Amino acid sequence: MAASLDLIFSALSDPTRRQILTLLLEDDMAVTDVAEPFEMSLAAISKHLSVLSNAGLIQQERRGRVKWCKVDPDAMQAAWAWMQGFGHFNPLDLDGLEAHIEKTLQNS
Amino acid sequence: MAASLDLIFSALSDPTRRQILTLLLEDDMAVTDVAEPFEMSLAAISKHLSVLSNAGLIQQERRGRVKWCKVDPDAMQAAWAWMQGFGHFNPLDLDGLEAHIEKTLQNS
DNA sequence: GCGATCGTCAACCGAATGGTTGAATATCCT
DNA sequence: AGGATATTCAACCATTCGGTTGACGATCGC
């Protein structure tokens, strides 16, 4: 379900939601567990999760009284594809970056 | 100047601003020319442009009474790099490409 | 100098956003 | 059955957002 770019970018614009996504990247989690590291109410996190779900960035599946959340990279890919039109972005190459910095420092 | 992901994603979440970016991708333009295709006031476009500029997505340079705007892909790369952590997105993905083309046509 | 053009500023407006709290619903456990 | 746990709902609040309009300061061309 490819949600609109409006919803995707808007969902990604909030730091709490981006942090939730990185959390979920490591492991699927229940709502309560997602909320644990944050200093805000459970209801607030629940809202953030439904924003993410609405944007297609996560999928939620209820098993019993627990609702499991997992990242769905498809929506992110849609946004990523849109951005591709603005340039050929190279994947982060930390080794290359380090080498470049070192070389730059040597030459200065 | 890499602006925060908050500002970048937030700027990209508005369809008018994304449309402005695709406009500027084809050619650098003055504020009035950017505003021409839109059915909203010049002041509104001026605000959108300053949001984009604030996010680092465009650069503006004043020459005389005309302010020229051009895309700056660096900020987009920052957002792109963040997303990169969520999967190895394939640039040859046809669905994404098709979506991008469709969007571009819609916005022109 | 004067009128036209370019762009921003300031004040305002309605709607959306991000948060709170307290009650409600549904499920699990014993 | 009854109590604890998981999650959402509903109402509310302050702030931000996207838009308008009208006035304003610069700058250009004649």
mmCIF file with all atom_site columns, N, CA and C in Angstrom, chain B residues 33-96:
data_model
loop_
_atom_site.group_PDB
_atom_site.id
_atom_site.type_symbol
_atom_site.label_atom_id
_atom_site.label_alt_id
_atom_site.label_comp_id
_atom_site.label_asym_id
_atom_site.label_entity_id
_atom_site.label_seq_id
_atom_site.pdbx_PDB_ins_code
_atom_site.Cartn_x
_atom_site.Cartn_y
_atom_site.Cartn_z
_atom_site.occupancy
_atom_site.B_iso_or_equiv
_atom_site.pdbx_formal_charge
_atom_site.auth_seq_id
_atom_site.auth_comp_id
_atom_site.auth_asym_id
_atom_site.auth_atom_id
_atom_site.pdbx_PDB_model_num
ATOM 1   N N  . ASP B 1 33 ? 8.604  33.978 -11.106 1.00 0.00 ? 33 ASP B N  1
ATOM 2   C CA . ASP B 1 33 ? 8.441  32.914 -12.094 1.00 0.00 ? 33 ASP B CA 1
ATOM 3   C C  . ASP B 1 33 ? 8.080  31.598 -11.433 1.00 0.00 ? 33 ASP B C  1
ATOM 4   N N  . VAL B 1 34 ? 8.650  31.350 -10.264 1.00 0.00 ? 34 VAL B N  1
ATOM 5   C CA . VAL B 1 34 ? 8.276  30.141 -9.532  1.00 0.00 ? 34 VAL B CA 1
ATOM 6   C C  . VAL B 1 34 ? 6.792  30.179 -9.212  1.00 0.00 ? 34 VAL B C  1
ATOM 7   N N  . ALA B 1 35 ? 6.297  31.351 -8.840  1.00 0.00 ? 35 ALA B N  1
ATOM 8   C CA . ALA B 1 35 ? 4.914  31.477 -8.392  1.00 0.00 ? 35 ALA B CA 1
ATOM 9   C C  . ALA B 1 35 ? 3.915  31.354 -9.539  1.00 0.00 ? 35 ALA B C  1
ATOM 10  N N  . GLU B 1 36 ? 4.370  31.622 -10.741 1.00 0.00 ? 36 GLU B N  1
ATOM 11  C CA . GLU B 1 36 ? 3.443  31.754 -11.870 1.00 0.00 ? 36 GLU B CA 1
ATOM 12  C C  . GLU B 1 36 ? 2.513  30.553 -12.065 1.00 0.00 ? 36 GLU B C  1
ATOM 13  N N  . PRO B 1 37 ? 3.017  29.294 -12.025 1.00 0.00 ? 37 PRO B N  1
ATOM 14  C CA . PRO B 1 37 ? 2.106  28.170 -12.292 1.00 0.00 ? 37 PRO B CA 1
ATOM 15  C C  . PRO B 1 37 ? 1.117  27.900 -11.170 1.00 0.00 ? 37 PRO B C  1
ATOM 16  N N  . PHE B 1 38 ? 1.287  28.501 -10.022 1.00 0.00 ? 38 PHE B N  1
ATOM 17  C CA . PHE B 1 38 ? 0.455  28.158 -8.863  1.00 0.00 ? 38 PHE B CA 1
ATOM 18  C C  . PHE B 1 38 ? -0.702 29.122 -8.725  1.00 0.00 ? 38 PHE B C  1
ATOM 19  N N  . GLU B 1 39 ? -1.791 28.585 -8.235  1.00 0.00 ? 39 GLU B N  1
ATOM 20  C CA . GLU B 1 39 ? -2.957 29.434 -8.025  1.00 0.00 ? 39 GLU B CA 1
ATOM 21  C C  . GLU B 1 39 ? -3.033 29.874 -6.579  1.00 0.00 ? 39 GLU B C  1
ATOM 22  N N  . MET B 1 40 ? -1.947 30.497 -6.163  1.00 0.00 ? 40 MET B N  1
ATOM 23  C CA . MET B 1 40 ? -1.974 31.067 -4.809  1.00 0.00 ? 40 MET B CA 1
ATOM 24  C C  . MET B 1 40 ? -1.116 32.323 -4.835  1.00 0.00 ? 40 MET B C  1
ATOM 25  N N  . SER B 1 41 ? -1.193 33.097 -3.762  1.00 0.00 ? 41 SER B N  1
ATOM 26  C CA . SER B 1 41 ? -0.567 34.411 -3.777  1.00 0.00 ? 41 SER B CA 1
ATOM 27  C C  . SER B 1 41 ? 0.948  34.307 -3.835  1.00 0.00 ? 41 SER B C  1
ATOM 28  N N  . LEU B 1 42 ? 1.565  35.373 -4.287  1.00 0.00 ? 42 LEU B N  1
ATOM 29  C CA . LEU B 1 42 ? 3.023  35.442 -4.335  1.00 0.00 ? 42 LEU B CA 1
ATOM 30  C C  . LEU B 1 42 ? 3.596  35.322 -2.937  1.00 0.00 ? 42 LEU B C  1
ATOM 31  N N  . ALA B 1 43 ? 2.921  35.914 -1.962  1.00 0.00 ? 43 ALA B N  1
ATOM 32  C CA . ALA B 1 43 ? 3.421  35.863 -0.587  1.00 0.00 ? 43 ALA B CA 1
ATOM 33  C C  . ALA B 1 43 ? 3.491  34.426 -0.094  1.00 0.00 ? 43 ALA B C  1
ATOM 34  N N  . ALA B 1 44 ? 2.488  33.619 -0.462  1.00 0.00 ? 44 ALA B N  1
ATOM 35  C CA . ALA B 1 44 ? 2.488  32.219 -0.040  1.00 0.00 ? 44 ALA B CA 1
ATOM 36  C C  . ALA B 1 44 ? 3.685  31.486 -0.634  1.00 0.00 ? 44 ALA B C  1
ATOM 37  N N  . ILE B 1 45 ? 3.934  31.709 -1.909  1.00 0.00 ? 45 ILE B N  1
ATOM 38  C CA . ILE B 1 45 ? 5.090  31.071 -2.553  1.00 0.00 ? 45 ILE B CA 1
ATOM 39  C C  . ILE B 1 45 ? 6.383  31.550 -1.905  1.00 0.00 ? 45 ILE B C  1
ATOM 40  N N  . SER B 1 46 ? 6.438  32.831 -1.616  1.00 0.00 ? 46 SER B N  1
ATOM 41  C CA . SER B 1 46 ? 7.626  33.378 -0.964  1.00 0.00 ? 46 SER B CA 1
ATOM 42  C C  . SER B 1 46 ? 7.884  32.665 0.359   1.00 0.00 ? 46 SER B C  1
ATOM 43  N N  . LYS B 1 47 ? 6.810  32.386 1.097   1.00 0.00 ? 47 LYS B N  1
ATOM 44  C CA . LYS B 1 47 ? 6.960  31.640 2.354   1.00 0.00 ? 47 LYS B CA 1
ATOM 45  C C  . LYS B 1 47 ? 7.468  30.227 2.081   1.00 0.00 ? 47 LYS B C  1
ATOM 46  N N  . HIS B 1 48 ? 6.871  29.566 1.099   1.00 0.00 ? 48 HIS B N  1
ATOM 47  C CA . HIS B 1 48 ? 7.317  28.209 0.777   1.00 0.00 ? 48 HIS B CA 1
ATOM 48  C C  . HIS B 1 48 ? 8.804  28.206 0.415   1.00 0.00 ? 48 HIS B C  1
ATOM 49  N N  . LEU B 1 49 ? 9.219  29.211 -0.338  1.00 0.00 ? 49 LEU B N  1
ATOM 50  C CA . LEU B 1 49 ? 10.624 29.260 -0.733  1.00 0.00 ? 49 LEU B CA 1
ATOM 51  C C  . LEU B 1 49 ? 11.530 29.451 0.463   1.00 0.00 ? 49 LEU B C  1
ATOM 52  N N  . SER B 1 50 ? 11.064 30.237 1.441   1.00 0.00 ? 50 SER B N  1
ATOM 53  C CA . SER B 1 50 ? 11.943 30.427 2.590   1.00 0.00 ? 50 SER B CA 1
ATOM 54  C C  . SER B 1 50 ? 11.974 29.168 3.456   1.00 0.00 ? 50 SER B C  1
ATOM 55  N N  . VAL B 1 51 ? 10.883 28.404 3.452   1.00 0.00 ? 51 VAL B N  1
ATOM 56  C CA . VAL B 1 51 ? 10.924 27.110 4.147   1.00 0.00 ? 51 VAL B CA 1
ATOM 57  C C  . VAL B 1 51 ? 11.952 26.196 3.482   1.00 0.00 ? 51 VAL B C  1
ATOM 58  N N  . LEU B 1 52 ? 11.908 26.156 2.159   1.00 0.00 ? 52 LEU B N  1
ATOM 59  C CA . LEU B 1 52 ? 12.860 25.317 1.428   1.00 0.00 ? 52 LEU B CA 1
ATOM 60  C C  . LEU B 1 52 ? 14.290 25.783 1.662   1.00 0.00 ? 52 LEU B C  1
ATOM 61  N N  . SER B 1 53 ? 14.469 27.100 1.663   1.00 0.00 ? 53 SER B N  1
ATOM 62  C CA . SER B 1 53 ? 15.804 27.644 1.880   1.00 0.00 ? 53 SER B CA 1
ATOM 63  C C  . SER B 1 53 ? 16.297 27.328 3.282   1.00 0.00 ? 53 SER B C  1
ATOM 64  N N  . ASN B 1 54 ? 15.392 27.444 4.243   1.00 0.00 ? 54 ASN B N  1
ATOM 65  C CA . ASN B 1 54 ? 15.719 27.154 5.632   1.00 0.00 ? 54 ASN B CA 1
ATOM 66  C C  . ASN B 1 54 ? 16.134 25.698 5.815   1.00 0.00 ? 54 ASN B C  1
ATOM 67  N N  . ALA B 1 55 ? 15.535 24.833 5.032   1.00 0.00 ? 55 ALA B N  1
ATOM 68  C CA . ALA B 1 55 ? 15.864 23.411 5.114   1.00 0.00 ? 55 ALA B CA 1
ATOM 69  C C  . ALA B 1 55 ? 17.124 23.089 4.320   1.00 0.00 ? 55 ALA B C  1
ATOM 70  N N  . GLY B 1 56 ? 17.663 24.075 3.627   1.00 0.00 ? 56 GLY B N  1
ATOM 71  C CA . GLY B 1 56 ? 18.862 23.856 2.841   1.00 0.00 ? 56 GLY B CA 1
ATOM 72  C C  . GLY B 1 56 ? 18.599 23.209 1.495   1.00 0.00 ? 56 GLY B C  1
ATOM 73  N N  . LEU B 1 57 ? 17.331 23.113 1.111   1.00 0.00 ? 57 LEU B N  1
ATOM 74  C CA . LEU B 1 57 ? 17.013 22.417 -0.133  1.00 0.00 ? 57 LEU B CA 1
ATOM 75  C C  . LEU B 1 57 ? 17.180 23.298 -1.359  1.00 0.00 ? 57 LEU B C  1
ATOM 76  N N  . ILE B 1 58 ? 17.132 24.595 -1.155  1.00 0.00 ? 58 ILE B N  1
ATOM 77  C CA . ILE B 1 58 ? 17.418 25.514 -2.264  1.00 0.00 ? 58 ILE B CA 1
ATOM 78  C C  . ILE B 1 58 ? 18.374 26.592 -1.765  1.00 0.00 ? 58 ILE B C  1
ATOM 79  N N  . GLN B 1 59 ? 18.972 27.257 -2.718  1.00 0.00 ? 59 GLN B N  1
ATOM 80  C CA . GLN B 1 59 ? 19.781 28.431 -2.397  1.00 0.00 ? 59 GLN B CA 1
ATOM 81  C C  . GLN B 1 59 ? 19.189 29.615 -3.122  1.00 0.00 ? 59 GLN B C  1
ATOM 82  N N  . GLN B 1 60 ? 19.216 30.766 -2.467  1.00 0.00 ? 60 GLN B N  1
ATOM 83  C CA . GLN B 1 60 ? 18.646 31.968 -3.065  1.00 0.00 ? 60 GLN B CA 1
ATOM 84  C C  . GLN B 1 60 ? 19.721 33.042 -3.123  1.00 0.00 ? 60 GLN B C  1
ATOM 85  N N  . GLU B 1 61 ? 19.762 33.710 -4.272  1.00 0.00 ? 61 GLU B N  1
ATOM 86  C CA . GLU B 1 61 ? 20.752 34.766 -4.431  1.00 0.00 ? 61 GLU B CA 1
ATOM 87  C C  . GLU B 1 61 ? 20.075 35.980 -5.042  1.00 0.00 ? 61 GLU B C  1
ATOM 88  N N  . ARG B 1 62 ? 20.233 37.093 -4.383  1.00 0.00 ? 62 ARG B N  1
ATOM 89  C CA . ARG B 1 62 ? 19.580 38.315 -4.854  1.00 0.00 ? 62 ARG B CA 1
ATOM 90  C C  . ARG B 1 62 ? 20.484 39.039 -5.852  1.00 0.00 ? 62 ARG B C  1
ATOM 91  N N  . ARG B 1 63 ? 19.951 39.329 -7.022  1.00 0.00 ? 63 ARG B N  1
ATOM 92  C CA . ARG B 1 63 ? 20.669 40.170 -7.993  1.00 0.00 ? 63 ARG B CA 1
ATOM 93  C C  . ARG B 1 63 ? 19.723 41.276 -8.392  1.00 0.00 ? 63 ARG B C  1
ATOM 94  N N  . GLY B 1 64 ? 20.035 42.474 -7.958  1.00 0.00 ? 64 GLY B N  1
ATOM 95  C CA . GLY B 1 64 ? 19.136 43.591 -8.204  1.00 0.00 ? 64 GLY B CA 1
ATOM 96  C C  . GLY B 1 64 ? 17.852 43.378 -7.427  1.00 0.00 ? 64 GLY B C  1
ATOM 97  N N  . ARG B 1 65 ? 16.730 43.565 -8.087  1.00 0.00 ? 65 ARG B N  1
ATOM 98  C CA . ARG B 1 65 ? 15.471 43.347 -7.375  1.00 0.00 ? 65 ARG B CA 1
ATOM 99  C C  . ARG B 1 65 ? 14.978 41.912 -7.544  1.00 0.00 ? 65 ARG B C  1
ATOM 100 N N  . VAL B 1 66 ? 15.713 41.112 -8.298  1.00 0.00 ? 66 VAL B N  1
ATOM 101 C CA . VAL B 1 66 ? 15.311 39.737 -8.565  1.00 0.00 ? 66 VAL B CA 1
ATOM 102 C C  . VAL B 1 66 ? 16.081 38.778 -7.665  1.00 0.00 ? 66 VAL B C  1
ATOM 103 N N  . LYS B 1 67 ? 15.355 37.828 -7.083  1.00 0.00 ? 67 LYS B N  1
ATOM 104 C CA . LYS B 1 67 ? 15.979 36.819 -6.230  1.00 0.00 ? 67 LYS B CA 1
ATOM 105 C C  . LYS B 1 67 ? 15.943 35.489 -6.968  1.00 0.00 ? 67 LYS B C  1
ATOM 106 N N  . TRP B 1 68 ? 17.098 34.968 -7.285  1.00 0.00 ? 68 TRP B N  1
ATOM 107 C CA . TRP B 1 68 ? 17.179 33.729 -8.038  1.00 0.00 ? 68 TRP B CA 1
ATOM 108 C C  . TRP B 1 68 ? 17.212 32.535 -7.094  1.00 0.00 ? 68 TRP B C  1
ATOM 109 N N  . CYS B 1 69 ? 16.506 31.482 -7.482  1.00 0.00 ? 69 CYS B N  1
ATOM 110 C CA . CYS B 1 69 ? 16.423 30.280 -6.655  1.00 0.00 ? 69 CYS B CA 1
ATOM 111 C C  . CYS B 1 69 ? 16.966 29.103 -7.441  1.00 0.00 ? 69 CYS B C  1
ATOM 112 N N  . LYS B 1 70 ? 17.762 28.292 -6.751  1.00 0.00 ? 70 LYS B N  1
ATOM 113 C CA . LYS B 1 70 ? 18.233 27.066 -7.407  1.00 0.00 ? 70 LYS B CA 1
ATOM 114 C C  . LYS B 1 70 ? 18.264 25.927 -6.399  1.00 0.00 ? 70 LYS B C  1
ATOM 115 N N  . VAL B 1 71 ? 18.085 24.727 -6.899  1.00 0.00 ? 71 VAL B N  1
ATOM 116 C CA . VAL B 1 71 ? 18.071 23.547 -6.049  1.00 0.00 ? 71 VAL B CA 1
ATOM 117 C C  . VAL B 1 71 ? 19.471 23.293 -5.486  1.00 0.00 ? 71 VAL B C  1
ATOM 118 N N  . ASP B 1 72 ? 19.521 22.899 -4.227  1.00 0.00 ? 72 ASP B N  1
ATOM 119 C CA . ASP B 1 72 ? 20.773 22.450 -3.620  1.00 0.00 ? 72 ASP B CA 1
ATOM 120 C C  . ASP B 1 72 ? 20.571 21.014 -3.138  1.00 0.00 ? 72 ASP B C  1
ATOM 121 N N  . PRO B 1 73 ? 21.115 20.058 -3.867  1.00 0.00 ? 73 PRO B N  1
ATOM 122 C CA . PRO B 1 73 ? 20.815 18.649 -3.578  1.00 0.00 ? 73 PRO B CA 1
ATOM 123 C C  . PRO B 1 73 ? 21.487 18.114 -2.320  1.00 0.00 ? 73 PRO B C  1
ATOM 124 N N  . ASP B 1 74 ? 22.371 18.880 -1.698  1.00 0.00 ? 74 ASP B N  1
ATOM 125 C CA . ASP B 1 74 ? 23.101 18.360 -0.539  1.00 0.00 ? 74 ASP B CA 1
ATOM 126 C C  . ASP B 1 74 ? 22.166 17.972 0.600   1.00 0.00 ? 74 ASP B C  1
ATOM 127 N N  . ALA B 1 75 ? 21.188 18.855 0.883   1.00 0.00 ? 75 ALA B N  1
ATOM 128 C CA . ALA B 1 75 ? 20.278 18.574 1.993   1.00 0.00 ? 75 ALA B CA 1
ATOM 129 C C  . ALA B 1 75 ? 19.481 17.302 1.700   1.00 0.00 ? 75 ALA B C  1
ATOM 130 N N  . MET B 1 76 ? 19.068 17.156 0.462   1.00 0.00 ? 76 MET B N  1
ATOM 131 C CA . MET B 1 76 ? 18.327 15.956 0.067   1.00 0.00 ? 76 MET B CA 1
ATOM 132 C C  . MET B 1 76 ? 19.186 14.723 0.301   1.00 0.00 ? 76 MET B C  1
ATOM 133 N N  . GLN B 1 77 ? 20.464 14.864 0.048   1.00 0.00 ? 77 GLN B N  1
ATOM 134 C CA . GLN B 1 77 ? 21.355 13.722 0.261   1.00 0.00 ? 77 GLN B CA 1
ATOM 135 C C  . GLN B 1 77 ? 21.377 13.316 1.730   1.00 0.00 ? 77 GLN B C  1
ATOM 136 N N  . ALA B 1 78 ? 21.303 14.297 2.626   1.00 0.00 ? 78 ALA B N  1
ATOM 137 C CA . ALA B 1 78 ? 21.309 13.966 4.052   1.00 0.00 ? 78 ALA B CA 1
ATOM 138 C C  . ALA B 1 78 ? 20.098 13.100 4.406   1.00 0.00 ? 78 ALA B C  1
ATOM 139 N N  . ALA B 1 79 ? 18.942 13.509 3.923   1.00 0.00 ? 79 ALA B N  1
ATOM 140 C CA . ALA B 1 79 ? 17.736 12.723 4.177   1.00 0.00 ? 79 ALA B CA 1
ATOM 141 C C  . ALA B 1 79 ? 17.849 11.354 3.525   1.00 0.00 ? 79 ALA B C  1
ATOM 142 N N  . TRP B 1 80 ? 18.355 11.366 2.337   1.00 0.00 ? 80 TRP B N  1
ATOM 143 C CA . TRP B 1 80 ? 18.523 10.120 1.597   1.00 0.00 ? 80 TRP B CA 1
ATOM 144 C C  . TRP B 1 80 ? 19.427 9.159  2.364   1.00 0.00 ? 80 TRP B C  1
ATOM 145 N N  . ALA B 1 81 ? 20.512 9.712  2.925   1.00 0.00 ? 81 ALA B N  1
ATOM 146 C CA . ALA B 1 81 ? 21.453 8.873  3.656   1.00 0.00 ? 81 ALA B CA 1
ATOM 147 C C  . ALA B 1 81 ? 20.798 8.275  4.892   1.00 0.00 ? 81 ALA B C  1
ATOM 148 N N  . TRP B 1 82 ? 19.957 9.068  5.557   1.00 0.00 ? 82 TRP B N  1
ATOM 149 C CA . TRP B 1 82 ? 19.271 8.541  6.745   1.00 0.00 ? 82 TRP B CA 1
ATOM 150 C C  . TRP B 1 82 ? 18.389 7.358  6.346   1.00 0.00 ? 82 TRP B C  1
ATOM 151 N N  . MET B 1 83 ? 17.661 7.517  5.267   1.00 0.00 ? 83 MET B N  1
ATOM 152 C CA . MET B 1 83 ? 16.770 6.447  4.811   1.00 0.00 ? 83 MET B CA 1
ATOM 153 C C  . MET B 1 83 ? 17.539 5.196  4.418   1.00 0.00 ? 83 MET B C  1
ATOM 154 N N  . GLN B 1 84 ? 18.758 5.421  4.013   1.00 0.00 ? 84 GLN B N  1
ATOM 155 C CA . GLN B 1 84 ? 19.559 4.305  3.527   1.00 0.00 ? 84 GLN B CA 1
ATOM 156 C C  . GLN B 1 84 ? 19.676 3.213  4.594   1.00 0.00 ? 84 GLN B C  1
ATOM 157 N N  . GLY B 1 85 ? 19.558 3.601  5.855   1.00 0.00 ? 85 GLY B N  1
ATOM 158 C CA . GLY B 1 85 ? 19.651 2.617  6.914   1.00 0.00 ? 85 GLY B CA 1
ATOM 159 C C  . GLY B 1 85 ? 18.494 1.630  6.935   1.00 0.00 ? 85 GLY B C  1
ATOM 160 N N  . PHE B 1 86 ? 17.454 1.901  6.166   1.00 0.00 ? 86 PHE B N  1
ATOM 161 C CA . PHE B 1 86 ? 16.259 1.066  6.238   1.00 0.00 ? 86 PHE B CA 1
ATOM 162 C C  . PHE B 1 86 ? 16.153 0.085  5.077   1.00 0.00 ? 86 PHE B C  1
ATOM 163 N N  . GLY B 1 87 ? 17.237 -0.071 4.360   1.00 0.00 ? 87 GLY B N  1
ATOM 164 C CA . GLY B 1 87 ? 17.198 -1.059 3.300   1.00 0.00 ? 87 GLY B CA 1
ATOM 165 C C  . GLY B 1 87 ? 18.068 -0.628 2.149   1.00 0.00 ? 87 GLY B C  1
ATOM 166 N N  . HIS B 1 88 ? 18.519 -1.597 1.397   1.00 0.00 ? 88 HIS B N  1
ATOM 167 C CA . HIS B 1 88 ? 19.277 -1.269 0.192   1.00 0.00 ? 88 HIS B CA 1
ATOM 168 C C  . HIS B 1 88 ? 18.248 -1.090 -0.914  1.00 0.00 ? 88 HIS B C  1
ATOM 169 N N  . PHE B 1 89 ? 17.930 0.166  -1.196  1.00 0.00 ? 89 PHE B N  1
ATOM 170 C CA . PHE B 1 89 ? 16.914 0.448  -2.189  1.00 0.00 ? 89 PHE B CA 1
ATOM 171 C C  . PHE B 1 89 ? 17.538 0.383  -3.570  1.00 0.00 ? 89 PHE B C  1
ATOM 172 N N  . ASN B 1 90 ? 16.877 -0.308 -4.430  1.00 0.00 ? 90 ASN B N  1
ATOM 173 C CA . ASN B 1 90 ? 17.403 -0.536 -5.767  1.00 0.00 ? 90 ASN B CA 1
ATOM 174 C C  . ASN B 1 90 ? 16.983 0.583  -6.712  1.00 0.00 ? 90 ASN B C  1
ATOM 175 N N  . PRO B 1 91 ? 17.946 1.270  -7.293  1.00 0.00 ? 91 PRO B N  1
ATOM 176 C CA . PRO B 1 91 ? 17.587 2.391  -8.176  1.00 0.00 ? 91 PRO B CA 1
ATOM 177 C C  . PRO B 1 91 ? 16.818 1.950  -9.415  1.00 0.00 ? 91 PRO B C  1
ATOM 178 N N  . LEU B 1 92 ? 16.870 0.674  -9.740  1.00 0.00 ? 92 LEU B N  1
ATOM 179 C CA . LEU B 1 92 ? 16.156 0.212  -10.924 1.00 0.00 ? 92 LEU B CA 1
ATOM 180 C C  . LEU B 1 92 ? 14.736 -0.230 -10.607 1.00 0.00 ? 92 LEU B C  1
ATOM 181 N N  . ASP B 1 93 ? 14.304 0.057  -9.384  1.00 0.00 ? 93 ASP B N  1
ATOM 182 C CA . ASP B 1 93 ? 12.949 -0.336 -9.009  1.00 0.00 ? 93 ASP B CA 1
ATOM 183 C C  . ASP B 1 93 ? 11.931 0.332  -9.926  1.00 0.00 ? 93 ASP B C  1
ATOM 184 N N  . LEU B 1 94 ? 11.191 -0.464 -10.652 1.00 0.00 ? 94 LEU B N  1
ATOM 185 C CA . LEU B 1 94 ? 10.317 0.095  -11.687 1.00 0.00 ? 94 LEU B CA 1
ATOM 186 C C  . LEU B 1 94 ? 9.088  0.767  -11.101 1.00 0.00 ? 94 LEU B C  1
ATOM 187 N N  . ASP B 1 95 ? 8.554  0.203  -10.040 1.00 0.00 ? 95 ASP B N  1
ATOM 188 C CA . ASP B 1 95 ? 7.384  0.826  -9.428  1.00 0.00 ? 95 ASP B CA 1
ATOM 189 C C  . ASP B 1 95 ? 7.724  2.237  -8.971  1.00 0.00 ? 95 ASP B C  1
ATOM 190 N N  . GLY B 1 96 ? 8.839  2.352  -8.273  1.00 0.00 ? 96 GLY B N  1
ATOM 191 C CA . GLY B 1 96 ? 9.253  3.661  -7.780  1.00 0.00 ? 96 GLY B CA 1
ATOM 192 C C  . GLY B 1 96 ? 9.526  4.625  -8.915  1.00 0.00 ? 96 GLY B C  1
#
